[in-house]
Coordinates of C-alpha atoms in Angstrom, one line a residue:
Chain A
X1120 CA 0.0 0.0 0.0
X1121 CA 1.3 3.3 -0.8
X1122 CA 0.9 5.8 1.5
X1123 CA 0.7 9.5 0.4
X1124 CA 1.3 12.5 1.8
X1125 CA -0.5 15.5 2.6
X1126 CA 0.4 19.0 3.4
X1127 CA -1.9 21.4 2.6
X1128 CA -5.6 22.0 4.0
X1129 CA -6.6 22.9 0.0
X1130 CA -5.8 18.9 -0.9
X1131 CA -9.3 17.8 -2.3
X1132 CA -9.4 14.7 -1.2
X1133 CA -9.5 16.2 2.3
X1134 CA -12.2 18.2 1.5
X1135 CA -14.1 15.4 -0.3
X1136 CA -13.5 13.6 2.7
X1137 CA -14.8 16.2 5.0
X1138 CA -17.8 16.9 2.7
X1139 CA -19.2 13.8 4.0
X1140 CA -19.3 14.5 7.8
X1141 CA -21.7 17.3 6.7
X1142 CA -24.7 16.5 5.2
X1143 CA -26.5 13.3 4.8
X1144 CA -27.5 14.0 1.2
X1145 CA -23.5 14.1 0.3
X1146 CA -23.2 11.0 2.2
X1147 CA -26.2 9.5 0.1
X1148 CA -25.1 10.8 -3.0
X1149 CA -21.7 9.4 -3.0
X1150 CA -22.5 6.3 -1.4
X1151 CA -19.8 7.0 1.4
X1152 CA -19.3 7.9 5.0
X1153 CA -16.6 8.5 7.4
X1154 CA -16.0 6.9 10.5
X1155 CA -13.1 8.7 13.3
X1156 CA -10.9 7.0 15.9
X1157 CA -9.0 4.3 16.2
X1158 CA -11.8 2.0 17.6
X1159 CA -14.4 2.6 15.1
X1160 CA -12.1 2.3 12.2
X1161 CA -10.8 -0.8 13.0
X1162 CA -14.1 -2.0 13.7
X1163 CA -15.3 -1.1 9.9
X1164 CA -12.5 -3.0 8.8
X1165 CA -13.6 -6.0 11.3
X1166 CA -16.9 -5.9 10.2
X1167 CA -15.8 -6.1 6.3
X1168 CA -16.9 -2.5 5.2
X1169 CA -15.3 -1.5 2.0
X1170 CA -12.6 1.3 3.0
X1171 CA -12.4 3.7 0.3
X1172 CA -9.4 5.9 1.8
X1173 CA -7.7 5.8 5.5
X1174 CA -6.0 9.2 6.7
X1175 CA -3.8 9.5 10.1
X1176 CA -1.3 11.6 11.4
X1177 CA 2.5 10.5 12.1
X1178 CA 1.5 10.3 15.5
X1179 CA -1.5 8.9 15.6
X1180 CA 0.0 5.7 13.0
X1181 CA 2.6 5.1 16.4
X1182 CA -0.1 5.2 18.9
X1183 CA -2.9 3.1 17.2
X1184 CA -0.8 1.0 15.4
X1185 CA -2.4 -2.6 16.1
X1186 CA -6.0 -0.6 15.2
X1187 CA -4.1 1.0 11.7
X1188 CA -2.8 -2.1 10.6
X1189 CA -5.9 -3.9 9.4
X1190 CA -7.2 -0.9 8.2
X1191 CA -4.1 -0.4 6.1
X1192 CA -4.8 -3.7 4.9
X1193 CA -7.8 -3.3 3.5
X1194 CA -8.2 0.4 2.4
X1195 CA -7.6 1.1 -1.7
X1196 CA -5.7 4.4 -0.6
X1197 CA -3.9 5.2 2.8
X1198 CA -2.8 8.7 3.7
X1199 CA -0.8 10.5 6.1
X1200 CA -1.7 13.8 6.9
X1201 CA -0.2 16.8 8.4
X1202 CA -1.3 17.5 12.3
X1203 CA -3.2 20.6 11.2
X1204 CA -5.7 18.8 8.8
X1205 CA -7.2 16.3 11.1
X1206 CA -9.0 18.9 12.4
X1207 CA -10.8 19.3 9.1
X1208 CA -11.8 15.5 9.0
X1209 CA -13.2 15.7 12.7
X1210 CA -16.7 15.5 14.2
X1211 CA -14.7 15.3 17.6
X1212 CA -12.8 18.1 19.9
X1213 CA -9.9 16.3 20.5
X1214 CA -9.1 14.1 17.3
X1215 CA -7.5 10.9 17.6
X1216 CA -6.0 11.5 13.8
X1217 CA -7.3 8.3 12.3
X1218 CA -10.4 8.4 9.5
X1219 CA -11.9 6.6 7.0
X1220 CA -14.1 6.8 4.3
X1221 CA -16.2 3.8 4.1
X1222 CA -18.8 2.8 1.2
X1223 CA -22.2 2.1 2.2
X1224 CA -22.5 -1.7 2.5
X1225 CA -25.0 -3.3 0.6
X1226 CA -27.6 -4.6 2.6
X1227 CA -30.3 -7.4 2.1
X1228 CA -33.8 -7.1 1.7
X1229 CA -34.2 -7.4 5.2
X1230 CA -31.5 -5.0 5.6
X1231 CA -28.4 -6.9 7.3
X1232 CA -25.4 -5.9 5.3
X1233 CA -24.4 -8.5 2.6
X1234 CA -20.7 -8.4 3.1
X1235 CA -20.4 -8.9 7.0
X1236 CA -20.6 -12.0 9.0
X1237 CA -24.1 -11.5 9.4
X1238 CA -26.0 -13.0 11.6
X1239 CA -28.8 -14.6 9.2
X1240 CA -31.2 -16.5 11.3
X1241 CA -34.8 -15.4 10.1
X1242 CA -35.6 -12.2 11.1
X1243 CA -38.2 -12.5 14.8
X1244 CA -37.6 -9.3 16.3
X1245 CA -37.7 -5.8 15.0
X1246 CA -37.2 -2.8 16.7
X1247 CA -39.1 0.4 14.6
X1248 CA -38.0 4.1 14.9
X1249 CA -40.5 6.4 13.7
X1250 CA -39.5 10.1 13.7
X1251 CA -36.1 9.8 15.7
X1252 CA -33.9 12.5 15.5
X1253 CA -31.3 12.5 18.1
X1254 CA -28.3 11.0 16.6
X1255 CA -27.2 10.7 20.7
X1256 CA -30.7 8.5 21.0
X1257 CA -30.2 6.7 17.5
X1258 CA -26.8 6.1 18.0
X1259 CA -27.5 4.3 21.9
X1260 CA -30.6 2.2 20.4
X1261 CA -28.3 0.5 17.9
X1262 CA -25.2 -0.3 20.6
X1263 CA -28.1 -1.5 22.6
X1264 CA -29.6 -3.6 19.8
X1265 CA -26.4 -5.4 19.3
X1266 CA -25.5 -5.6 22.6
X1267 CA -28.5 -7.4 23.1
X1268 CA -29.1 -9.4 19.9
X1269 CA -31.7 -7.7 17.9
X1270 CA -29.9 -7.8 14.7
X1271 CA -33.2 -6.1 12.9
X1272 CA -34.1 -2.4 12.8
X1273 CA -36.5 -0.8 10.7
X1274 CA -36.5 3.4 10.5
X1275 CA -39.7 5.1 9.6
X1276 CA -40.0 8.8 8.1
X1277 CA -36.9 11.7 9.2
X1278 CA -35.3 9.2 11.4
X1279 CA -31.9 10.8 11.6
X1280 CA -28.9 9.7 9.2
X1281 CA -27.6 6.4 11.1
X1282 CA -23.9 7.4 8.8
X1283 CA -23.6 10.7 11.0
X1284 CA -20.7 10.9 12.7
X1285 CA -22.6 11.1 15.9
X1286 CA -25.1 8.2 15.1
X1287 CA -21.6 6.0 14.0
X1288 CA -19.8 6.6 17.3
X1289 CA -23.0 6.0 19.5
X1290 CA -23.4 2.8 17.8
X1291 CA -19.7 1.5 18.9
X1292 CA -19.8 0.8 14.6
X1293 CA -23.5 -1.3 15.3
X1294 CA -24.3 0.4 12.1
X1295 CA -21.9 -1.8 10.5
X1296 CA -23.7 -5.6 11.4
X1297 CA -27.2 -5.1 12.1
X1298 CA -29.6 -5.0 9.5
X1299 CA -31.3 -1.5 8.8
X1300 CA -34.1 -1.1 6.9
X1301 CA -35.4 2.6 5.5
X1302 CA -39.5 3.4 4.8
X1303 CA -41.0 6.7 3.9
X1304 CA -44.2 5.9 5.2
X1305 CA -45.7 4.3 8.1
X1306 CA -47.8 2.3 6.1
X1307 CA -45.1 0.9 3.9
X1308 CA -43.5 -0.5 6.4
X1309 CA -46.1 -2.0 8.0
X1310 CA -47.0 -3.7 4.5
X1311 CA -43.4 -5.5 4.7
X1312 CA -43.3 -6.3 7.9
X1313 CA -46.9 -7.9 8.0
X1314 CA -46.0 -9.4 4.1
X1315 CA -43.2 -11.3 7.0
X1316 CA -45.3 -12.3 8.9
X1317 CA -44.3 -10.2 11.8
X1318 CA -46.7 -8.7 14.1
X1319 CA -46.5 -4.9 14.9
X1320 CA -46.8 -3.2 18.4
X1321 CA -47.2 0.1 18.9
X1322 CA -45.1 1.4 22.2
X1323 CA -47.2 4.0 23.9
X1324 CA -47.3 6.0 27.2
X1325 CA -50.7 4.7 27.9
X1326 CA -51.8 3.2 31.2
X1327 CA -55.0 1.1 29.2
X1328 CA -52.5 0.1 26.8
X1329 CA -51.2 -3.9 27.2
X1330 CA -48.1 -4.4 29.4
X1331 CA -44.9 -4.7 27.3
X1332 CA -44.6 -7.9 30.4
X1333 CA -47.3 -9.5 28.8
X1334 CA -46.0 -10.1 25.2
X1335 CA -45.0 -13.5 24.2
X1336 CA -41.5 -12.7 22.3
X1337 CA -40.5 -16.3 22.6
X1338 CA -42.7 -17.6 20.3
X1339 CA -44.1 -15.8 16.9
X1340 CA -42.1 -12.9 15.3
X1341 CA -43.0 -9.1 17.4
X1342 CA -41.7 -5.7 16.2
X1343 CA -42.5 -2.9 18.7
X1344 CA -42.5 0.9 17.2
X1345 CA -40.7 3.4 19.3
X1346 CA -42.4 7.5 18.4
X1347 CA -40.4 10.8 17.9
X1348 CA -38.3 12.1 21.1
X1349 CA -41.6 15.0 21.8
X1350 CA -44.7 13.5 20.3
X1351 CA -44.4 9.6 20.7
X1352 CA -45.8 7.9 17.4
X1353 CA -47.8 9.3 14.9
X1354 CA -51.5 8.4 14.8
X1355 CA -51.1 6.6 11.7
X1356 CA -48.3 4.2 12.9
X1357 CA -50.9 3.6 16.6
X1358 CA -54.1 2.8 14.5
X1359 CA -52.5 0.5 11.8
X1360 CA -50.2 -1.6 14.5
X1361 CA -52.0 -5.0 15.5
X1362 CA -51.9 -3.5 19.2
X1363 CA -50.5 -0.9 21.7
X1364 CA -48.0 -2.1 24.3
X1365 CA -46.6 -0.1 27.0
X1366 CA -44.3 0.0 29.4
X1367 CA -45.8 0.4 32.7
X1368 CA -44.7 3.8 34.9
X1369 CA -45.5 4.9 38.5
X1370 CA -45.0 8.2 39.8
X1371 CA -45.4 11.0 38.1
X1372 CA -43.6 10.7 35.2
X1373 CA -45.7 11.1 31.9
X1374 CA -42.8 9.2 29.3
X1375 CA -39.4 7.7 28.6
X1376 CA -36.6 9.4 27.1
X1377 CA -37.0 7.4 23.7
X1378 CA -33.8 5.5 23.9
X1379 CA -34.9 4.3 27.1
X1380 CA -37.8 3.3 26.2
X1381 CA -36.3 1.4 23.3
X1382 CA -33.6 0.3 25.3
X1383 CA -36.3 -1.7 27.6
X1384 CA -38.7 -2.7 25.1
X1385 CA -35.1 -4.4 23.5
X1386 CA -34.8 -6.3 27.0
X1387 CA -38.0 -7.4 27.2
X1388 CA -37.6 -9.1 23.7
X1389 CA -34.5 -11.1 24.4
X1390 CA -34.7 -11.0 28.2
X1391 CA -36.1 -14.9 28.5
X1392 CA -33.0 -16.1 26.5
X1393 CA -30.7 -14.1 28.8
X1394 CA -29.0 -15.5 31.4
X1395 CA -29.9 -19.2 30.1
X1396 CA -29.0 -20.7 26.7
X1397 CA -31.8 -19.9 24.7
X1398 CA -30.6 -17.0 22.9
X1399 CA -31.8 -17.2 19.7
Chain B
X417 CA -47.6 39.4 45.4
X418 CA -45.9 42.9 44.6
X419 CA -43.8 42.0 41.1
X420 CA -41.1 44.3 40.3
X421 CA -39.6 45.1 37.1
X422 CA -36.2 44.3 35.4
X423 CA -34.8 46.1 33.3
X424 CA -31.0 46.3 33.0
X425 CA -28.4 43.6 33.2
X426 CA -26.7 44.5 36.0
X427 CA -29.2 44.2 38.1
X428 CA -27.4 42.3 40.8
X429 CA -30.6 39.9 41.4
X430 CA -30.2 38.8 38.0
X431 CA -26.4 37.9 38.0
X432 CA -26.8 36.3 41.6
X433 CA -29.3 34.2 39.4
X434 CA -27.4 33.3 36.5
X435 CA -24.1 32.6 39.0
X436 CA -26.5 29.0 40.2
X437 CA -26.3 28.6 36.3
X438 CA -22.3 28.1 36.5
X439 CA -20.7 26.2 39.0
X440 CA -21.9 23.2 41.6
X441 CA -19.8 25.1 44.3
X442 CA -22.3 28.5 43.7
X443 CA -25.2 26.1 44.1
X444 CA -24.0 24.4 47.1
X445 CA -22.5 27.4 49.2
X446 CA -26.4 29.4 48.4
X447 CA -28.2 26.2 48.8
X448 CA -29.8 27.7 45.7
X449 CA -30.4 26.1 42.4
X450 CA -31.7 27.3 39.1
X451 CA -35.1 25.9 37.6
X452 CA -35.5 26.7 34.1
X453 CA -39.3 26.6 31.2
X454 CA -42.7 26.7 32.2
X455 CA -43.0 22.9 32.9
X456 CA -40.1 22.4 35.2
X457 CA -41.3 25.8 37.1
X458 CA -44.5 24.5 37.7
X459 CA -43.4 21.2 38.8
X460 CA -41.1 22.4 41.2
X461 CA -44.2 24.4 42.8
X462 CA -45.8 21.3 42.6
X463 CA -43.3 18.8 44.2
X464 CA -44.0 22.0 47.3
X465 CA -39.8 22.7 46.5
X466 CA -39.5 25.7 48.2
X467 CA -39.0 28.7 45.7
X468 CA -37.3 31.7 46.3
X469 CA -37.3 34.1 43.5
X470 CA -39.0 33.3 40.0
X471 CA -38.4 35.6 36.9
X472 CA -40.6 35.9 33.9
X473 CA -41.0 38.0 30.0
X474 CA -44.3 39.6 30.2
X475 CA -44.5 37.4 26.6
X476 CA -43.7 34.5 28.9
X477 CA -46.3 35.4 31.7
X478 CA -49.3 35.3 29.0
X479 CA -47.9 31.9 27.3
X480 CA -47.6 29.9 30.0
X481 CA -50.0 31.6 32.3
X482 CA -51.3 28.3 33.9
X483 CA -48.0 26.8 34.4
X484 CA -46.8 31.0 35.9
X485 CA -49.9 30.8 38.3
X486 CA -49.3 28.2 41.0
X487 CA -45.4 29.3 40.9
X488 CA -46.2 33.1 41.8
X489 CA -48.4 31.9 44.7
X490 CA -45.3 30.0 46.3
X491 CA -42.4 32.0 45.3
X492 CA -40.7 34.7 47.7
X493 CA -40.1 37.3 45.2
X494 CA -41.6 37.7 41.9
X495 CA -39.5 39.7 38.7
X496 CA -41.1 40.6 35.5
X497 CA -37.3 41.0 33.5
X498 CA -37.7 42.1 29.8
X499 CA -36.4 39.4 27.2
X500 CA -33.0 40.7 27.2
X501 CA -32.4 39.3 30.0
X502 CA -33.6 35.8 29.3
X503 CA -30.4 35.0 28.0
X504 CA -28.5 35.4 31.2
X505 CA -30.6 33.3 33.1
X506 CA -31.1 30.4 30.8
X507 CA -28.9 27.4 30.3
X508 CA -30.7 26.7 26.7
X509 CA -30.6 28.0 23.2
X510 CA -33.9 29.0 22.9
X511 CA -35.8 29.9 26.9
X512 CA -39.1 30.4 27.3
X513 CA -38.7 33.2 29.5
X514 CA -39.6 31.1 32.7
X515 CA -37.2 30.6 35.7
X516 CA -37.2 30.1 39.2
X517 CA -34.3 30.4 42.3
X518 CA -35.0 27.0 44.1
X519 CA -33.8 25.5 47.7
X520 CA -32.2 22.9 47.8
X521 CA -34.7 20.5 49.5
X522 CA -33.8 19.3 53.3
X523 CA -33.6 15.6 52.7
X524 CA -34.4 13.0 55.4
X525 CA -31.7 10.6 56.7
X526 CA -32.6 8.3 53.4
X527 CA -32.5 10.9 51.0
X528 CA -36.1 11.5 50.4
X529 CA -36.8 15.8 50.4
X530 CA -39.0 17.1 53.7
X531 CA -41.1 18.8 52.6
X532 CA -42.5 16.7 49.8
X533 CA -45.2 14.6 49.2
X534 CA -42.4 11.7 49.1
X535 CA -43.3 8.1 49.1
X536 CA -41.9 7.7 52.6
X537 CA -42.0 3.3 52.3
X538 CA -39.1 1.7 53.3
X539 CA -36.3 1.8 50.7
X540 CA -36.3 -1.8 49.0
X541 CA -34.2 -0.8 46.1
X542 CA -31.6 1.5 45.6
X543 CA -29.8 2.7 42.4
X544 CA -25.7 3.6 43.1
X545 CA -24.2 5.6 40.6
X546 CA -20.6 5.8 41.4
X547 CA -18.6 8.6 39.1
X548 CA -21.3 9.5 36.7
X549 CA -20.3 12.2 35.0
X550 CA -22.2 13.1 31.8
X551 CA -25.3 15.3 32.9
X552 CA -27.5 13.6 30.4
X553 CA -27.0 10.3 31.8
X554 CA -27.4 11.5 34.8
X555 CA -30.8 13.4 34.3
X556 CA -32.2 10.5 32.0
X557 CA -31.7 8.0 34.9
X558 CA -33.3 10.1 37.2
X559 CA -36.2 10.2 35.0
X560 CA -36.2 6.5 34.4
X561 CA -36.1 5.9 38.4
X562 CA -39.1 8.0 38.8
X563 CA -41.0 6.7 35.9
X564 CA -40.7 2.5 37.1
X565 CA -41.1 3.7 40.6
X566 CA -37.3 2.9 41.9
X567 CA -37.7 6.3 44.8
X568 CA -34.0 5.8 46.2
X569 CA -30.9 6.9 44.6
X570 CA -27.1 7.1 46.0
X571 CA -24.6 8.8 43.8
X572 CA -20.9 7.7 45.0
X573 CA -17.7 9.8 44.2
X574 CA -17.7 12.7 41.5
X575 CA -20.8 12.5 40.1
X576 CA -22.1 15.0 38.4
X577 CA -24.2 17.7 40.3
X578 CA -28.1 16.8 40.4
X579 CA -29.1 20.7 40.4
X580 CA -27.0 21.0 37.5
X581 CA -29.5 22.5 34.5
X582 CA -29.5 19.5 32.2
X583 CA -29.6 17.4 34.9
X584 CA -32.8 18.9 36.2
X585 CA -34.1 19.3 32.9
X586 CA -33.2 15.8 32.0
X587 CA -34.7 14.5 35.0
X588 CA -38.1 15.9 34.3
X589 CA -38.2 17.4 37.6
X590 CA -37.4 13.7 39.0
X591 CA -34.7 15.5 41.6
X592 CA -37.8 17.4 43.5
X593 CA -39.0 13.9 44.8
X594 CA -36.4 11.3 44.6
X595 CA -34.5 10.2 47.9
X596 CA -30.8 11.2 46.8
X597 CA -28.0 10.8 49.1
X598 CA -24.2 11.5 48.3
X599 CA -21.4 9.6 49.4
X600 CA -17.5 10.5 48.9
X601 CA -16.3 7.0 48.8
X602 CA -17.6 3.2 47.7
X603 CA -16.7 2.4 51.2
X604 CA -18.6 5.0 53.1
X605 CA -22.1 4.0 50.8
X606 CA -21.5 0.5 51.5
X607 CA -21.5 0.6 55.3
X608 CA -25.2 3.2 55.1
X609 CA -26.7 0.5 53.1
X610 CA -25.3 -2.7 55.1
X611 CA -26.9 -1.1 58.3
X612 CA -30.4 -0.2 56.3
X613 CA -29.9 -4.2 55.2
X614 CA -29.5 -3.7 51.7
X615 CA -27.6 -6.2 49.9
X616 CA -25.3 -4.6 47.2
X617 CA -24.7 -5.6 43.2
X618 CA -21.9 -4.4 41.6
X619 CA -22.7 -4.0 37.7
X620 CA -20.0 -5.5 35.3
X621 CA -19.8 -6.3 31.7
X622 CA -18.7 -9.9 32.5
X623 CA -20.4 -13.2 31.1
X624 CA -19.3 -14.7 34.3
X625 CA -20.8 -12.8 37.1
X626 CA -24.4 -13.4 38.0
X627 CA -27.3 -12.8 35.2
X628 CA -29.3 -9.3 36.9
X629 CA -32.6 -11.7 35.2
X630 CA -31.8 -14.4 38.3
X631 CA -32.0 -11.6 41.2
X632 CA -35.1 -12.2 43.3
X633 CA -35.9 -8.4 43.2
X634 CA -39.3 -9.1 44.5
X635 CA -37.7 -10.2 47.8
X636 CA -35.3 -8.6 50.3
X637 CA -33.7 -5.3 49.8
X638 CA -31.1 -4.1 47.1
X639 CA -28.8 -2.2 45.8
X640 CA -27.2 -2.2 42.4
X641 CA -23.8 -0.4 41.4
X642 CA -23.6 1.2 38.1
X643 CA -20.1 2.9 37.1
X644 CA -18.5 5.6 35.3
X645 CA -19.0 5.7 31.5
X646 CA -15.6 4.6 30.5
X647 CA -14.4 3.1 33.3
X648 CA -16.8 1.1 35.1
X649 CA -17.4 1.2 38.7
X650 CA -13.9 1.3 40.7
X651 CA -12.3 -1.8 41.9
X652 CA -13.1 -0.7 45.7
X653 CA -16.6 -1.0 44.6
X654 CA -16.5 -3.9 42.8
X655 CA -14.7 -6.0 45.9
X656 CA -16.8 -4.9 48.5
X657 CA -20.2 -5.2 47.3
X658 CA -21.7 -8.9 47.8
X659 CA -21.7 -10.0 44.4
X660 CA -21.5 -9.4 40.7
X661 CA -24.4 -9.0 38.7
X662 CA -24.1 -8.2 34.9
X663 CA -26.3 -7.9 31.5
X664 CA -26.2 -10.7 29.8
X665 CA -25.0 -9.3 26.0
X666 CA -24.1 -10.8 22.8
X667 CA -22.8 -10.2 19.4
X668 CA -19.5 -7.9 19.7
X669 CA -20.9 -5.1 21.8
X670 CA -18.3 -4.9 25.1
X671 CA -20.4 -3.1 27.6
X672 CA -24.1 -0.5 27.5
X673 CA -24.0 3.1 27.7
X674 CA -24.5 4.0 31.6
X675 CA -27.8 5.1 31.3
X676 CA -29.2 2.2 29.3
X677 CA -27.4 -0.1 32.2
X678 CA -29.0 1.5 34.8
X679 CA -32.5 1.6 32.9
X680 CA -32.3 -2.2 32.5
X681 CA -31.5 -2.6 36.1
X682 CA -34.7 -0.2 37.4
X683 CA -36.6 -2.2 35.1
X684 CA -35.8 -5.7 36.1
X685 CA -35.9 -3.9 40.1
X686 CA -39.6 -4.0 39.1
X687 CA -40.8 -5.3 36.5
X688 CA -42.5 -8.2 38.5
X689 CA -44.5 -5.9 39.5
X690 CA -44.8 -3.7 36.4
X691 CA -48.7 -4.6 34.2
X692 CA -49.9 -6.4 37.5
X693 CA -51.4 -4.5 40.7
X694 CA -48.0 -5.5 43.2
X695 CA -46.1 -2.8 42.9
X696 CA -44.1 -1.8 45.9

C-alpha cells in the first residue's frame, strides 16, 4: 500500500472527505461515510466495510498502530496527513487523527449488510423508529440492539442519518452488522413487515395500553415501534399496529426518554433467553 | 404578590441568578439552584420545593399563564425581566422566558426531600451511581427511576451535580422527589446501606458474574452499582459489594451506555410488579 502525503488543508481529497461529515445528502449521494478513531475504524475493517481511503497523522499511526494495521490492509488508498488537517476530518474536539471513508455496504432485503458476518437467522424481532432525530438516541438504540441481539431495525420517516458521525460513534460501529431497513411511510412498512409475517406493536405511554410484560416474544415474530423524542408515534403508525404495548410507569412521570424506552422494550424481547441458553 | 420590574443587566438579582447557572460550588455554598421553562417551574411548585425568586418576560407570563400561576403563589419574590435578559438566566438555546431560584430541599436521613409529598415506604431498592459524569446520563436515569417507581438513589464519588441545568431538565423534575443521598467513597455508601440491610450488586460487563434476570428483586432489599462511563465502577466498589451482577449481552458489543445499564436494572428492580397491581 502506498501511503501518500498530505500537506496542505486545499488537498481535495480532504475536503471530499470532509464533505461527508456534513450533510447526509452528500453521504447519500456518494455512497460513502466517514468513520473517526481508532476504535471505530478498526471496527469497519472487522466488520468487512469497504474502505475507500484511511488518513492519520504520524502520530497517531505510532499510537494506534495494532488498530491501523488492518485498516491499512484493507483500504484502496492510505494517507498520512499533516497535524493541522485532522482537524478538518473531525466530528470530535480532540481528534484521535485516524479516519476513514467507508462505502455504504450493501444490505439485504431485510437489511443486514451482505458483506459482513451476518448473523442470518430469520428475522423474529424488530425494533421500529418512527421520527427519531437524536443521533445521541439513535446512535445508543443501535449499541443496545447489538448488545443485546436484535440484529433487525427498521427506521420510519426523518429518522436521523444512522452514517452521521454522531449516530456511528453511539453505535460502537452497530451500524456496520445489524440490518437497517429505511420506509418513507408508516404504512409501507407495516406492509413489509406484516407481508413477514411479523406482528406490529405500537409502544405508547398509555396506562389502558397492554403491558410490554405481557408479550410472548418467545414464540411468533414481534416488532414494537418506538415515536419521535416530543410527540411519541404518529396516529397513523398507533391505528395500523396489530396493538398498543406499554411499558408500565408509577410516579409522576408522563414518558421515557425514547432511547430508554427502546432500550427496555429491546430487554424485554430477548430478556427470556438471557442469562440461560436460549438466545436465539 | 408585589412583582417588580427588570430592566437592566446588571441588576445584581439577575447575576446572583445566572451565577446558580455556572458552578456546583455556587449552588452548594447558596443552597440555591436554578429551575428553568414553564414545565419544570411549575413542577417544582408542585413537588412544594420551596422557591425563592421566579423571573418571567411579560410574553412568557401570557404563554404559560397556567403553568406562571401556581409558581407566583409560592415564590418569595416575583420579577417581570424584559427578554434581554432571558439569555443570562437560561442554560438553553432558545428559553421560554420562565425561571425560578429554588432551595435545595432538606432531605431526610434516606434521601427523600422534607417537605415533599415523598413516598416515605421503606427503601427496597436502591440505584448507586458511582462517578457518573455526563449530565445527560445523569438526568435520563433520574427520570427512568421516577417513571418505574425505583424512589431511592445514592450517587458515589464525583458524580455530576443533580441541580446542575441539564440534569434537572433531564430529569423531568425527578430531583424534586427522589430520595438522593451523596457519598464520597464506595466504602462510606457501602456501610449506610449494610446497616439499612440492603444487599449490594456491583454491575460488570462480565459473562461470568451473575445474570441481573436471576436476582429475586421481588424479595429482600437491594442495591445495584452502576459505574462511570468509560471506566466502570472502581475496583473498591467492585470487591466490597456482595456479588457481581451483569447484562447478559451478545454479538460484539463490550459493555451498554451507563444510562441504558442503569435503565435495565430499574426495570428488572420492578418489572414483576410492572402490568400487575404488586407494585411496591
Amino acid at each position: 500500500m502506498p501511503i501518500e502525503k498530505i500537506t496542505s488543508r486545499k488537498s481535495s481529497v480532504v475536503k471530499n472527505a470532509a464533505a461527508l461529515l456534513q450533510k447526509a445528502e452528500n453521504r447519500s449521494e456518494a455512497g460513502l461515510f466517514m468513520a473517526e478513531g481508532a476504535r471505530l475504524c478498526a471496527d469497519a475493517a472487522r466488520s468487512q466495510t469497504e474502505i475507500a481511503a484511511c488518513f492519520f497523522t504520524e502520530n497517531a499511526a505510532k499510537k494506534y498502530k495494532d488498530y491501523l494495521d488492518p485498516v491499512l490492509k484493507q483500504t484502496e488508498h492510505a494517507y498520512c496527513i499533516e497535524e493541522h488537517i485532522a482537524p478538518m476530518l473531525s466530528d470530535t474536539k480532540n481528534p484521535q487523527g485516524i479516519f476513514c471513508v467507508c462505502r455504504m455496504p450493501k444490505r439485504r432485503a431485510d437489511g443486514l449488510p451482505v458483506s459482513a458476518e451476518s448473523d442470518t437467522r430469520p428475522c423474529r424481532h424488530v425494533l421500529v423508529m418512527e421520527n427519531i432525530q437524536d443521533p445521541s438516541n439513535m446512535g445508543n438504540v443501535l449499541r443496545t440492539a447489538e448488545a443485546l441481539g436484535v440484529r433487525h431495525l427498521a427506521l420510519v420517516g426523518t429518522c436521523c442519518d444512522v452514517y452521521a458521525p454522531k449516530v456511528l460513534r453511539g453505535s460502537m460501529g452497530a451500524v456496520f452488522r445489524l440490518g437497517i431497513r429505511r420506509f418513507e411511510t408508516a404504512e409501507d412498512c407495516l406492509k413489509v413487515l406484516h407481508a413477514e409475517n411479523i406482528t406490529s406493536l405500537a409502544a405508547v405511554p398509555d396506562s389502558d395500553a397492554t403491558p410490554i410484560t405481557t408479550i410472548p416474544f418467545e414464540t411468533g415474530n414481534w416488532a414494537v415501534w418506538i415515536g419521535n423524542e416530543g410527540n411519541g408515534l404518529t396516529n397513523e403508525a398507533i391505528e395500523h399496529c396489530h396493538d398498543r404495548v406499554t411499558i408500565p410507569m408509577r410516579g409522576r412521570a408522563e414518558s421515557f426518554n425514547a432511547s430508554t424506552a427502546a432500550a427496555i422494550v429491546l430487554w424485554e424481547m430477548e430478556r427470556n433467553g438471557a442469562g440461560g441458553t436460549s438466545y436465539g
